[in-house]
Short mmCIF file of C-alpha atoms and ligand atoms in Angstrom, two decimals:
data_model
loop_
_atom_site.label_atom_id
_atom_site.label_comp_id
_atom_site.label_asym_id
_atom_site.label_seq_id
_atom_site.Cartn_x
_atom_site.Cartn_y
_atom_site.Cartn_z
CA UNK A 750 39.71 11.39 -16.26
CA UNK A 751 39.35 10.69 -12.53
CA UNK A 752 35.75 11.52 -11.54
CA UNK A 753 32.51 11.37 -13.52
CA UNK A 754 30.54 14.32 -12.12
CA UNK A 755 29.49 17.27 -14.33
CA UNK A 756 33.12 18.40 -14.63
CA UNK A 757 34.50 14.98 -15.52
CA UNK A 758 31.75 13.68 -17.82
CA UNK A 759 31.57 16.99 -19.73
CA UNK A 760 35.32 17.00 -20.27
CA UNK A 761 35.23 13.34 -21.32
CA UNK A 762 32.56 13.99 -23.95
CA UNK A 763 34.33 17.09 -25.27
CA UNK A 764 37.61 15.15 -25.46
CA UNK A 765 35.92 12.44 -27.52
CA UNK A 766 34.35 15.11 -29.75
CA UNK A 767 37.88 16.43 -30.38
CA UNK A 768 38.89 12.94 -31.45
CA UNK A 769 40.88 12.04 -28.34
CA UNK A 770 40.85 8.58 -26.76
CA UNK A 771 39.24 9.05 -23.35
CA UNK A 772 38.92 6.86 -20.24
CA UNK A 773 36.64 7.92 -17.39
CA UNK A 774 37.13 6.48 -13.91
CA UNK A 775 34.47 6.88 -11.23
CA UNK A 776 34.34 5.30 -7.79
CA UNK A 777 30.54 5.24 -7.93
CA UNK A 778 28.81 2.76 -10.24
CA UNK A 779 26.49 5.57 -11.35
CA UNK A 780 27.91 8.56 -13.17
CA UNK A 781 26.74 12.11 -12.44
CA UNK A 782 28.48 12.97 -9.17
CA UNK A 783 27.13 15.25 -6.47
CA UNK A 784 25.17 17.34 -8.95
CA UNK A 785 23.01 14.54 -10.30
CA UNK A 786 22.64 12.38 -7.19
CA UNK A 787 22.68 14.67 -4.15
CA UNK A 788 22.96 18.24 -5.48
CA UNK A 789 21.56 20.36 -8.31
CA UNK A 790 19.07 17.93 -9.84
CA UNK A 791 17.33 16.50 -6.75
CA UNK A 792 17.16 19.90 -5.03
CA UNK A 793 15.70 21.62 -8.08
CA UNK A 794 13.19 18.77 -8.41
CA UNK A 795 12.05 19.28 -4.80
CA UNK A 796 11.97 23.05 -5.32
CA UNK A 797 9.66 22.53 -8.29
CA UNK A 798 7.40 20.35 -6.11
CA UNK A 799 7.45 23.14 -3.50
CA UNK A 800 6.53 25.72 -6.15
CA UNK A 801 3.50 23.68 -7.30
CA UNK A 802 2.50 23.12 -3.68
CA UNK A 803 2.72 26.85 -2.96
CA UNK A 804 0.51 27.57 -6.00
CA UNK A 805 -2.01 24.96 -4.86
CA UNK A 806 -2.30 26.77 -1.52
CA UNK A 807 -3.68 29.69 -3.54
CA UNK A 808 -5.67 27.60 -6.05
CA UNK A 809 -8.93 29.45 -5.39
CA UNK A 810 -7.25 32.75 -6.20
CA UNK A 811 -6.48 31.33 -9.66
CA UNK A 812 -10.09 30.23 -10.07
CA UNK A 813 -9.31 26.57 -9.47
CA UNK A 814 -11.81 25.03 -7.08
CA UNK A 815 -13.23 21.58 -6.38
CA UNK A 816 -9.84 19.98 -5.66
CA UNK A 817 -10.50 19.86 -1.90
CA UNK A 818 -7.66 20.23 0.55
CA UNK A 819 -4.47 19.18 -1.28
CA UNK A 820 -2.46 16.51 0.52
CA UNK A 821 1.24 15.87 0.19
CA UNK A 822 2.33 12.34 -0.74
CA UNK A 823 5.99 12.60 0.25
CA UNK A 824 6.87 9.13 -0.99
CA UNK A 825 5.57 10.12 -4.45
CA UNK A 826 7.70 13.27 -4.25
CA UNK A 827 10.79 11.13 -3.57
CA UNK A 828 9.82 8.59 -6.24
CA UNK A 829 9.64 11.34 -8.86
CA UNK A 830 12.99 12.78 -7.73
CA UNK A 831 14.63 9.34 -7.93
CA UNK A 832 13.09 8.65 -11.35
CA UNK A 833 14.54 11.90 -12.69
CA UNK A 834 17.99 10.97 -11.37
CA UNK A 835 17.72 7.46 -12.86
CA UNK A 836 16.70 8.87 -16.26
CA UNK A 837 19.74 11.16 -16.32
CA UNK A 838 22.10 8.36 -15.23
CA UNK A 839 20.83 6.38 -18.24
CA UNK A 840 21.35 9.45 -20.42
CA UNK A 841 24.99 9.66 -19.30
CA UNK A 842 25.53 5.93 -19.93
CA UNK A 843 24.15 6.46 -23.43
CA UNK A 844 26.48 9.42 -24.05
CA UNK A 845 29.51 7.45 -22.83
CA UNK A 846 28.69 4.65 -25.28
CA UNK A 847 27.91 7.08 -28.10
CA UNK A 848 31.30 8.75 -27.71
CA UNK A 849 33.14 5.46 -27.15
CA UNK A 850 34.48 6.61 -23.79
CA UNK A 851 35.98 3.74 -21.78
CA UNK A 852 34.30 3.86 -18.36
CA UNK A 853 36.11 2.29 -15.40
CA UNK A 854 34.21 1.73 -12.17
CA UNK A 855 36.62 2.06 -9.26
CA UNK A 856 38.70 4.41 -7.12
CA UNK A 857 41.36 6.18 -9.21
CA UNK A 858 44.75 7.19 -7.82
CA UNK A 859 47.70 8.84 -9.57
CA UNK A 860 50.92 6.84 -9.17
CA UNK A 861 53.20 9.88 -9.53
CA UNK A 862 54.68 11.99 -12.31
CA UNK A 863 54.62 10.79 -15.90
CA UNK A 864 57.15 8.21 -17.00
CA UNK A 865 58.37 8.94 -20.52
CA UNK A 866 55.42 11.32 -20.97
CA UNK A 867 52.86 8.69 -19.87
CA UNK A 868 50.92 8.86 -16.61
CA UNK A 869 49.65 5.81 -14.78
CA UNK A 870 46.45 5.79 -12.74
CA UNK A 871 45.69 2.83 -10.47
CA UNK A 872 42.05 1.80 -10.35
CA UNK A 873 40.74 -0.14 -7.37
CA UNK A 874 37.29 -1.67 -7.79
CA UNK A 875 36.64 -3.23 -4.37
CA UNK A 876 40.01 -4.91 -4.38
CA UNK A 877 40.09 -5.74 -8.10
CA UNK A 878 43.03 -3.69 -9.38
CA UNK A 879 43.75 -2.38 -12.85
CA UNK A 880 45.72 0.50 -14.38
CA UNK A 881 44.96 3.15 -16.96
CA UNK A 882 47.77 4.87 -18.86
CA UNK A 883 47.42 8.27 -20.53
CA UNK A 884 49.42 11.26 -21.72
CA UNK A 885 47.15 13.59 -19.79
CA UNK A 886 45.20 13.12 -16.57
CA UNK A 887 42.34 15.33 -15.47
CA UNK A 888 41.44 15.21 -11.79
CA UNK A 889 37.72 15.83 -11.22
CA UNK A 890 37.01 14.12 -7.92
CA UNK A 891 34.66 16.84 -6.65
CA UNK A 892 33.74 17.69 -3.09
CA UNK A 893 31.73 16.62 -0.07
CA UNK A 894 29.93 18.43 2.73
CA UNK A 895 32.01 19.79 5.61
CA UNK A 896 30.67 19.07 9.07
CA UNK A 897 31.26 21.06 12.25
CA UNK A 898 34.02 19.60 14.45
CA UNK A 899 32.88 16.53 16.40
CA UNK A 900 29.72 15.96 14.35
CA UNK A 901 28.88 12.90 12.30
CA UNK A 902 26.04 12.77 9.78
CA UNK A 903 23.16 10.43 10.65
CA UNK A 904 19.35 10.43 10.61
CA UNK A 905 19.18 13.60 12.76
CA UNK A 906 22.33 15.50 11.90
CA UNK A 907 22.02 15.90 8.16
CA UNK A 908 24.15 16.94 5.21
CA UNK A 909 22.88 17.37 1.65
CA UNK A 910 22.99 13.56 1.32
CA UNK A 911 20.73 12.47 4.22
CA UNK A 912 18.31 15.40 3.88
CA UNK A 913 17.39 14.25 0.37
CA UNK A 914 15.92 10.95 1.49
CA UNK A 915 14.03 11.77 4.69
CA UNK A 916 10.87 9.71 5.30
CA UNK A 917 8.85 12.89 5.69
CA UNK A 918 9.44 16.64 5.90
CA UNK A 919 10.56 17.27 9.50
CA UNK A 920 8.26 19.22 11.83
CA UNK A 921 11.17 21.50 12.62
CA UNK A 922 14.60 22.02 11.11
CA UNK A 923 17.62 24.10 12.06
CA UNK A 924 19.76 24.99 9.05
CA UNK A 925 23.35 25.91 9.91
CA UNK A 926 24.78 28.02 7.08
CA UNK A 927 22.90 30.35 4.72
CA UNK A 928 24.83 29.84 1.50
CA UNK A 929 22.99 28.53 -1.56
CA UNK A 930 22.64 24.97 -0.21
CA UNK A 931 21.32 26.05 3.20
CA UNK A 932 18.78 28.56 1.94
CA UNK A 933 17.49 26.22 -0.79
CA UNK A 934 16.67 23.50 1.74
CA UNK A 935 15.18 26.14 4.07
CA UNK A 936 12.95 27.27 1.20
CA UNK A 937 11.88 23.71 0.24
CA UNK A 938 10.95 22.57 3.74
CA UNK A 939 9.25 25.84 4.69
CA UNK A 940 6.94 25.40 1.69
CA UNK A 941 6.04 21.93 3.00
CA UNK A 942 5.18 23.33 6.45
CA UNK A 943 8.40 22.74 8.41
CA UNK A 944 9.31 25.26 11.14
CA UNK A 945 12.67 26.41 9.80
CA UNK A 946 15.40 28.28 11.68
CA UNK A 947 18.48 29.55 9.87
CA UNK A 948 21.71 30.15 11.81
CA UNK A 949 24.34 31.99 9.76
CA UNK A 950 27.68 32.99 11.21
CA UNK A 951 28.24 35.92 8.83
CA UNK A 952 26.22 39.15 9.10
CA UNK A 953 23.95 38.28 6.17
CA UNK A 954 22.33 35.39 4.31
CA UNK A 955 23.72 34.41 0.88
CA UNK A 956 26.85 36.35 1.89
CA UNK A 957 28.49 36.22 -1.54
CA UNK A 958 25.59 38.10 -3.18
CA UNK A 959 25.11 41.86 -3.41
CA UNK A 960 24.12 43.20 0.03
CA UNK A 961 20.69 44.34 -1.15
CA UNK A 962 19.95 40.84 -2.44
CA UNK A 963 20.80 39.38 0.99
CA UNK A 964 18.51 41.91 2.65
CA UNK A 965 15.62 41.14 0.31
CA UNK A 966 15.96 37.37 0.72
CA UNK A 967 16.01 37.71 4.51
CA UNK A 968 12.92 39.97 4.33
CA UNK A 969 10.94 37.55 2.15
CA UNK A 970 12.10 34.50 4.14
CA UNK A 971 10.90 36.16 7.36
CA UNK A 972 7.60 36.98 5.64
CA UNK A 973 7.35 33.27 4.77
CA UNK A 974 7.79 32.43 8.46
CA UNK A 975 11.45 31.35 8.40
CA UNK A 976 13.35 32.34 11.55
CA UNK A 977 16.47 33.99 10.07
CA UNK A 978 19.41 34.58 12.44
CA UNK A 979 22.62 36.10 11.13
CA UNK A 980 25.78 36.77 13.14
CA UNK A 981 24.96 33.51 14.95
CA UNK A 982 27.90 31.42 16.15
CA UNK A 983 26.95 27.80 16.69
CA UNK A 984 28.65 26.45 19.81
CA UNK A 985 27.19 22.99 20.27
CA UNK A 986 24.89 20.51 18.55
CA UNK A 987 23.54 17.82 20.90
CA UNK A 988 21.11 14.98 20.29
CA UNK A 989 17.95 14.93 22.43
CA UNK A 990 15.13 12.36 22.73
CA UNK A 991 13.09 14.20 20.13
CA UNK A 992 15.88 15.44 17.86
CA UNK A 993 18.59 18.04 18.43
CA UNK A 994 19.48 20.99 20.58
CA UNK A 995 21.62 23.66 18.93
CA UNK A 996 23.34 26.18 21.21
CA UNK A 997 24.60 29.39 19.68
CA UNK A 998 25.69 32.92 20.51
CA UNK A 999 23.44 35.41 18.78
CA UNK A 1000 24.43 38.66 17.08
CA UNK A 1001 24.13 40.50 20.44
CA UNK A 1002 26.51 38.10 22.15
CA UNK A 1003 23.67 36.36 24.03
CA UNK A 1004 23.64 32.58 24.48
CA UNK A 1005 20.63 30.99 22.75
CA UNK A 1006 19.27 27.48 22.34
CA UNK A 1007 17.12 26.10 19.57
CA UNK A 1008 15.52 22.64 19.66
CA UNK A 1009 14.36 20.90 16.50
CA UNK A 1010 13.61 17.49 15.01
CA UNK A 1011 16.58 17.70 12.63
CA UNK A 1012 19.58 19.88 11.89
CA UNK A 1013 21.07 20.42 8.46
CA UNK A 1014 24.74 21.35 8.35
CA UNK A 1015 25.45 23.41 5.23
CA UNK A 1016 28.73 25.14 6.05
CA UNK A 1017 30.64 24.57 2.83
CA UNK A 1018 32.27 21.77 0.90
CA UNK A 1019 35.72 20.16 1.10
CA UNK A 1020 37.60 19.07 -2.03
CA UNK A 1021 38.28 15.33 -2.39
CA UNK A 1022 42.04 15.71 -2.67
CA UNK A 1023 43.09 13.05 -0.17
CA UNK A 1024 44.33 9.61 -1.04
CA UNK A 1025 44.36 10.19 -4.81
CA UNK A 1026 48.14 10.25 -5.18
CA UNK A 1027 48.59 14.03 -5.37
CA UNK A 1028 51.32 13.89 -2.73
CA UNK A 1029 53.48 11.96 -5.19
CA UNK A 1030 53.24 14.81 -7.72
CA UNK A 1031 54.07 18.52 -7.91
CA UNK A 1032 50.35 19.41 -7.72
CA UNK A 1033 49.95 22.37 -5.34
CA UNK A 1034 47.12 22.76 -2.90
CA UNK A 1035 45.59 25.86 -1.39
CA UNK A 1036 43.39 25.20 1.63
CA UNK A 1037 42.68 21.69 0.42
CA UNK A 1038 41.89 22.66 -3.18
CA UNK A 1039 44.10 22.37 -6.29
CA UNK A 1040 45.85 25.44 -7.71
CA UNK A 1041 45.53 25.71 -11.50
CA UNK A 1042 46.50 28.02 -14.33
CA UNK A 1043 44.33 29.51 -17.09
CA UNK A 1044 43.92 26.19 -18.91
CA UNK A 1045 43.19 24.30 -15.65
CA UNK A 1046 46.74 22.90 -15.66
CA UNK A 1047 48.33 22.03 -12.31
CA UNK A 1048 51.99 22.39 -11.37
CA UNK A 1049 52.52 18.73 -12.42
CA UNK A 1050 53.10 18.53 -16.18
CA UNK A 1051 50.25 16.70 -17.93
CA UNK A 1052 47.92 16.83 -14.91
CA UNK A 1053 44.86 19.09 -14.99
CA UNK A 1054 42.17 19.77 -12.37
CA UNK A 1055 38.56 20.81 -12.93
CA UNK A 1056 35.34 21.32 -10.99
CA UNK A 1057 34.77 21.59 -7.25
CA UNK A 1058 38.30 20.44 -6.49
CA UNK A 1059 39.83 23.63 -7.95
CA UNK A 1060 40.94 26.57 -5.77
CA UNK A 1061 39.70 30.09 -6.52
CA UNK A 1062 36.53 29.23 -8.45
CA UNK A 1063 32.98 28.86 -7.10
CA UNK A 1064 31.86 25.25 -6.59
CA UNK A 1065 29.13 25.12 -9.22
CA UNK A 1066 28.23 22.49 -11.81
CA UNK A 1067 28.44 24.89 -14.77
CA UNK A 1068 31.87 26.07 -13.62
CA UNK A 1069 33.01 22.45 -13.42
CA UNK A 1070 31.62 21.69 -16.87
CA UNK A 1071 33.21 24.78 -18.46
CA UNK A 1072 36.55 24.21 -16.74
CA UNK A 1073 36.44 20.68 -18.20
CA UNK A 1074 35.83 22.01 -21.69
CA UNK A 1075 38.74 24.46 -21.28
CA UNK A 1076 41.12 21.72 -20.11
CA UNK A 1077 40.13 19.45 -23.00
CA UNK A 1078 40.56 22.23 -25.56
CA UNK A 1079 44.06 22.84 -24.21
CA UNK A 1080 44.91 19.12 -24.32
CA UNK A 1081 43.56 18.81 -27.89
CA UNK A 1082 45.40 21.94 -29.00
CA UNK A 1083 42.15 23.81 -29.73
CA UNK A 1084 41.19 27.41 -29.01
CA UNK A 1085 39.72 28.16 -25.61
CA UNK A 1086 38.81 31.07 -23.34
CA UNK A 1087 39.83 30.72 -19.68
CA UNK A 1088 37.07 30.60 -17.05
CA UNK A 1089 36.67 34.16 -15.80
CA UNK A 1090 35.33 34.46 -12.30
CA UNK A 1091 33.42 37.71 -12.97
CA UNK A 1092 31.52 36.10 -15.85
CA UNK A 1093 30.16 33.17 -13.86
CA UNK A 1094 26.43 33.26 -13.17
CA UNK A 1095 25.44 32.33 -9.66
CA UNK A 1096 21.94 30.96 -9.16
CA UNK A 1097 20.01 30.20 -5.98
CA UNK A 1098 16.68 28.50 -6.65
CA UNK A 1099 14.87 29.57 -3.49
CA UNK A 1100 11.48 31.25 -3.41
CA UNK A 1101 12.24 34.01 -4.41
CA UNK A 1102 15.02 33.00 -6.80
CA UNK A 1103 18.38 34.75 -7.12
CA UNK A 1104 20.46 35.10 -10.29
CA UNK A 1105 23.60 37.21 -10.39
CA UNK A 1106 26.74 37.77 -12.40
CA UNK A 1107 29.68 40.14 -12.18
CA UNK A 1108 30.61 42.64 -9.52
CA UNK A 1109 28.39 43.57 -6.60
CA UNK A 1110 27.99 47.28 -5.93
CA UNK A 1111 30.50 47.08 -3.06
CA UNK A 1112 33.04 45.11 -5.13
CA UNK A 1113 32.80 47.59 -8.03
CA UNK A 1114 33.47 50.48 -5.63
CA UNK A 1115 36.36 48.62 -4.02
CA UNK A 1116 37.89 48.14 -7.46
CA UNK A 1117 37.85 51.90 -7.90
CA UNK A 1118 35.03 52.22 -10.42
CA UNK A 1119 32.83 55.25 -10.34
CA UNK A 1120 29.62 53.30 -9.99
CA UNK A 1121 26.12 53.99 -11.23
CA UNK A 1122 23.31 51.74 -10.06
CA UNK A 1123 19.83 51.10 -11.50
CA UNK A 1124 17.21 49.21 -9.54
CA UNK A 1125 13.80 48.15 -10.77
CA UNK A 1126 11.26 46.32 -8.58
CA UNK A 1127 9.16 43.43 -9.93
CA UNK A 1128 6.19 45.28 -8.41
CA UNK A 1129 6.27 47.41 -11.59
CA UNK A 1130 6.37 44.47 -14.02
CA UNK A 1131 3.11 43.26 -15.55
CA UNK A 1132 4.17 39.62 -16.04
CA UNK A 1133 5.14 39.48 -12.36
CA UNK A 1134 1.54 40.43 -11.55
CA UNK A 1135 0.27 37.71 -13.88
CA UNK A 1136 2.41 35.03 -12.22
CA UNK A 1137 1.55 36.44 -8.78
CA UNK A 1138 5.13 37.14 -7.73
CA UNK A 1139 5.91 40.71 -6.85
CA UNK A 1140 8.82 40.40 -4.41
CA UNK A 1141 12.31 41.34 -5.52
CA UNK A 1142 14.05 43.51 -8.05
CA UNK A 1143 16.64 43.79 -10.79
CA UNK A 1144 19.79 45.68 -9.86
CA UNK A 1145 22.28 46.80 -12.49
CA UNK A 1146 25.77 47.90 -11.46
CA UNK A 1147 27.44 49.97 -14.19
CA UNK A 1148 30.58 51.97 -14.71
CA UNK A 1149 29.61 55.65 -14.73
CA UNK A 1150 32.37 56.65 -17.18
CA UNK A 1151 31.77 54.29 -20.12
CA UNK A 1152 28.41 52.80 -19.11
CA UNK A 1153 29.79 49.24 -19.17
CA UNK A 1154 27.64 46.76 -17.30
CA UNK A 1155 29.76 45.48 -14.40
CA UNK A 1156 27.24 43.36 -12.56
CA UNK A 1157 23.60 42.28 -12.66
CA UNK A 1158 21.77 41.07 -9.55
CA UNK A 1159 18.25 39.74 -9.74
CA UNK A 1160 16.00 38.48 -6.96
CA UNK A 1161 12.49 37.47 -7.94
CA UNK A 1162 10.50 35.25 -10.31
CA UNK A 1163 12.59 33.25 -12.83
CA UNK A 1164 15.75 35.12 -11.81
CA UNK A 1165 17.78 31.97 -12.51
CA UNK A 1166 16.60 31.96 -16.15
CA UNK A 1167 16.80 35.72 -16.67
CA UNK A 1168 20.44 35.94 -15.62
CA UNK A 1169 21.50 34.29 -18.91
CA UNK A 1170 20.84 37.57 -20.74
CA UNK A 1171 23.13 39.41 -18.33
CA UNK A 1172 25.91 36.84 -18.81
CA UNK A 1173 25.74 37.41 -22.59
CA UNK A 1174 25.75 41.18 -22.13
CA UNK A 1175 28.82 41.01 -19.92
CA UNK A 1176 30.59 38.51 -22.17
CA UNK A 1177 30.11 40.98 -25.04
CA UNK A 1178 31.08 43.95 -22.83
CA UNK A 1179 27.70 45.57 -23.39
CA UNK A 1180 26.79 49.00 -22.10
CA UNK A 1181 23.73 50.37 -20.35
CA UNK A 1182 22.89 52.48 -23.40
CA UNK A 1183 22.99 49.45 -25.73
CA UNK A 1184 20.74 47.48 -23.41
CA UNK A 1185 18.31 50.39 -22.96
CA UNK A 1186 17.56 50.03 -26.68
CA UNK A 1187 17.52 46.21 -26.80
CA UNK A 1188 13.87 45.29 -27.36
CA UNK A 1189 12.44 42.99 -24.70
CA UNK A 1190 9.12 41.26 -25.45
CA UNK A 1191 5.96 42.27 -23.64
CA UNK A 1192 4.68 41.04 -21.27
CA UNK A 1193 7.74 39.26 -19.92
CA UNK A 1194 9.67 39.20 -16.68
CA UNK A 1195 12.71 40.13 -18.80
CA UNK A 1196 11.21 43.57 -19.33
CA UNK A 1197 12.27 44.22 -15.74
CA UNK A 1198 15.83 44.06 -17.13
CA UNK A 1199 15.03 46.76 -19.67
CA UNK A 1200 13.60 48.94 -16.91
CA UNK A 1201 16.64 48.09 -14.76
CA UNK A 1202 19.04 49.36 -17.43
CA UNK A 1203 16.95 52.51 -17.88
CA UNK A 1204 16.91 52.97 -14.10
CA UNK A 1205 20.70 53.45 -14.22
CA UNK A 1206 19.93 56.70 -16.06
CA UNK A 1207 16.94 57.39 -13.77
CA UNK A 1208 14.40 56.95 -16.59
CA UNK A 1209 12.69 53.57 -16.03
CA UNK A 1210 9.24 53.59 -17.63
CA UNK A 1211 7.31 51.46 -15.17
CA UNK A 1212 8.58 52.75 -11.83
C1 LIG B 2567 22.63 20.41 -2.30
C2 LIG B 2567 23.43 20.94 -3.45
C3 LIG B 2567 22.81 21.62 -4.45
C4 LIG B 2567 23.54 22.12 -5.53
N1 LIG B 2567 22.89 22.80 -6.50
C5 LIG B 2567 23.59 23.31 -7.54
C6 LIG B 2567 22.94 24.00 -8.58
O1 LIG B 2567 21.72 24.16 -8.58
N2 LIG B 2567 23.69 24.48 -9.60
C7 LIG B 2567 25.05 24.33 -9.63
O2 LIG B 2567 25.68 24.80 -10.58
N3 LIG B 2567 25.69 23.65 -8.66
C8 LIG B 2567 25.00 23.13 -7.63
N4 LIG B 2567 25.66 22.42 -6.66
C9 LIG B 2567 27.11 22.22 -6.80
C10 LIG B 2567 27.40 21.07 -7.77
O3 LIG B 2567 26.75 19.91 -7.34
C11 LIG B 2567 28.89 20.86 -7.86
O4 LIG B 2567 29.51 22.07 -8.19
C12 LIG B 2567 29.23 19.82 -8.91
O5 LIG B 2567 28.64 18.57 -8.65
C13 LIG B 2567 30.76 19.65 -9.01
O6 LIG B 2567 31.06 18.78 -10.03
P1 LIG B 2567 32.39 17.93 -10.02
O7 LIG B 2567 32.32 17.09 -11.24
O8 LIG B 2567 33.54 18.80 -9.79
O9 LIG B 2567 32.29 17.00 -8.72
P2 LIG B 2567 31.21 15.92 -8.23
O10 LIG B 2567 29.88 16.21 -8.80
O11 LIG B 2567 31.34 15.86 -6.75
O12 LIG B 2567 31.70 14.58 -8.88
C14 LIG B 2567 32.89 13.97 -8.53
C15 LIG B 2567 32.85 12.52 -8.98
O13 LIG B 2567 34.12 11.95 -8.74
C16 LIG B 2567 33.98 10.66 -8.21
N5 LIG B 2567 35.21 10.38 -7.45
C17 LIG B 2567 35.65 10.99 -6.33
N6 LIG B 2567 36.87 10.51 -6.00
C18 LIG B 2567 37.20 9.60 -6.93
C19 LIG B 2567 38.32 8.77 -7.15
N7 LIG B 2567 39.40 8.81 -6.36
N8 LIG B 2567 38.31 7.93 -8.20
C20 LIG B 2567 37.26 7.89 -9.05
N9 LIG B 2567 36.17 8.66 -8.88
C21 LIG B 2567 36.14 9.50 -7.86
C22 LIG B 2567 32.72 10.72 -7.40
O14 LIG B 2567 32.13 9.44 -7.28
C23 LIG B 2567 31.86 11.65 -8.26
O15 LIG B 2567 31.08 10.93 -9.19
C24 LIG B 2567 24.94 21.90 -5.59
C25 LIG B 2567 25.58 21.20 -4.57
C26 LIG B 2567 24.84 20.70 -3.51
C27 LIG B 2567 25.54 19.94 -2.44
#
């Protein structure tokens, strides 16, 4: 295994569970990859801090008084985030030992095709060289942030790495790119009082989501005081005495300038495919990412690829982990189900949260389905009132002919938790009628799902 992020370490553990002898090579001394160190875990930690902070702003409304004006101790926020990361690194070290996985610290590089059915991977640990031999090699080297041409990350021009260890929340921040990473940081820093501007090149924020979800997020973000600009083409990013000046062409073709203390570049992620020996193999690339088959196998016999480095799959930790489990099952000769793109939940942990799976309304129509849609707003859900979070809705996209659920799109409280039900429904090819009679506990946010399914037939109870 080359790479010990969520894709690599999950595959390594599963391989050991299948009784295989596994070696895991990582160039970082601490396992966990992007997800644990500069991705999922630290961002969700800060988002939880932001959520508590937002609640404290309304403490009196919840009958909590006498706490005075709450103050933010940013260094304590960072200490907690770092402690969570450290705890999970220890957890991974424990799991590697438990499963007797041989961990190599160093940069792994394939030497070429297998020789007599055995592959060789060179490991370079700061000049100290060793080799690992194996029948199968899984490449899981992950990805890193793309920057705009001519830019270099530093204390002012930030990627997901630098932004996670700022001394203090910036007074103002321009976020370039409104995919999940961009909007999550916009949400975090807005909660902590930063003046946030979003510049997105495409016509809508979270452009991969259903159009109505994008509209709702933009509406709530604007309500929260975030300056959301879509159709904005960034032309230049220049340093100034106080920070940065970002020049862009707005959606009306007008030249605009935005000054801020910092800029976060969140325009996508490039696969780490360079310098790992792929050129000496038959492994095929597609726009810098590795092409794989249903079992994550590449065009080079015995070489598999999983996680962010794979072409055609979303760059998400759970996709990496599952693709690793699929590859290992194939290698061990066990049963597996290929990763299916339309069954992958997509979660954005902003305020409000987004959870979605399956086809958007537009995609379902494009595919030729006769589509029926049900939409239920959280404004009609009693638990949403209790938790004080009424923005958003549940949207169900169904096939009119057989009632099969084709897609579920949620924006609102706990959307990232609620989407798990929809994944199960879709995995089991459930129908709207079946779900209309699936009992959901009261009072729960999940009841909004029940009303959403009923809304497909125009008979939601609470709307
Ligand atoms: C800010 C941010 C927030 C995110 N939030 C979420 C989220 O909430 N949920 C979600 O599902 N996804 C999230 N993601 C995406 C998620 O982090 C990635 O999908 C995931 O980390 C990919 O896992 P991976 O194992 O493929 O690669 P990585 O996590 O990038 O790990 C690759 C590993 O390979 C090692 N490596 C690289 N090259 C070599 C080499 N030649 N030899 C040896 N080792 C090497 C690296 O050191 C690293 O440890 C987020 C990403 C970012 C940037």
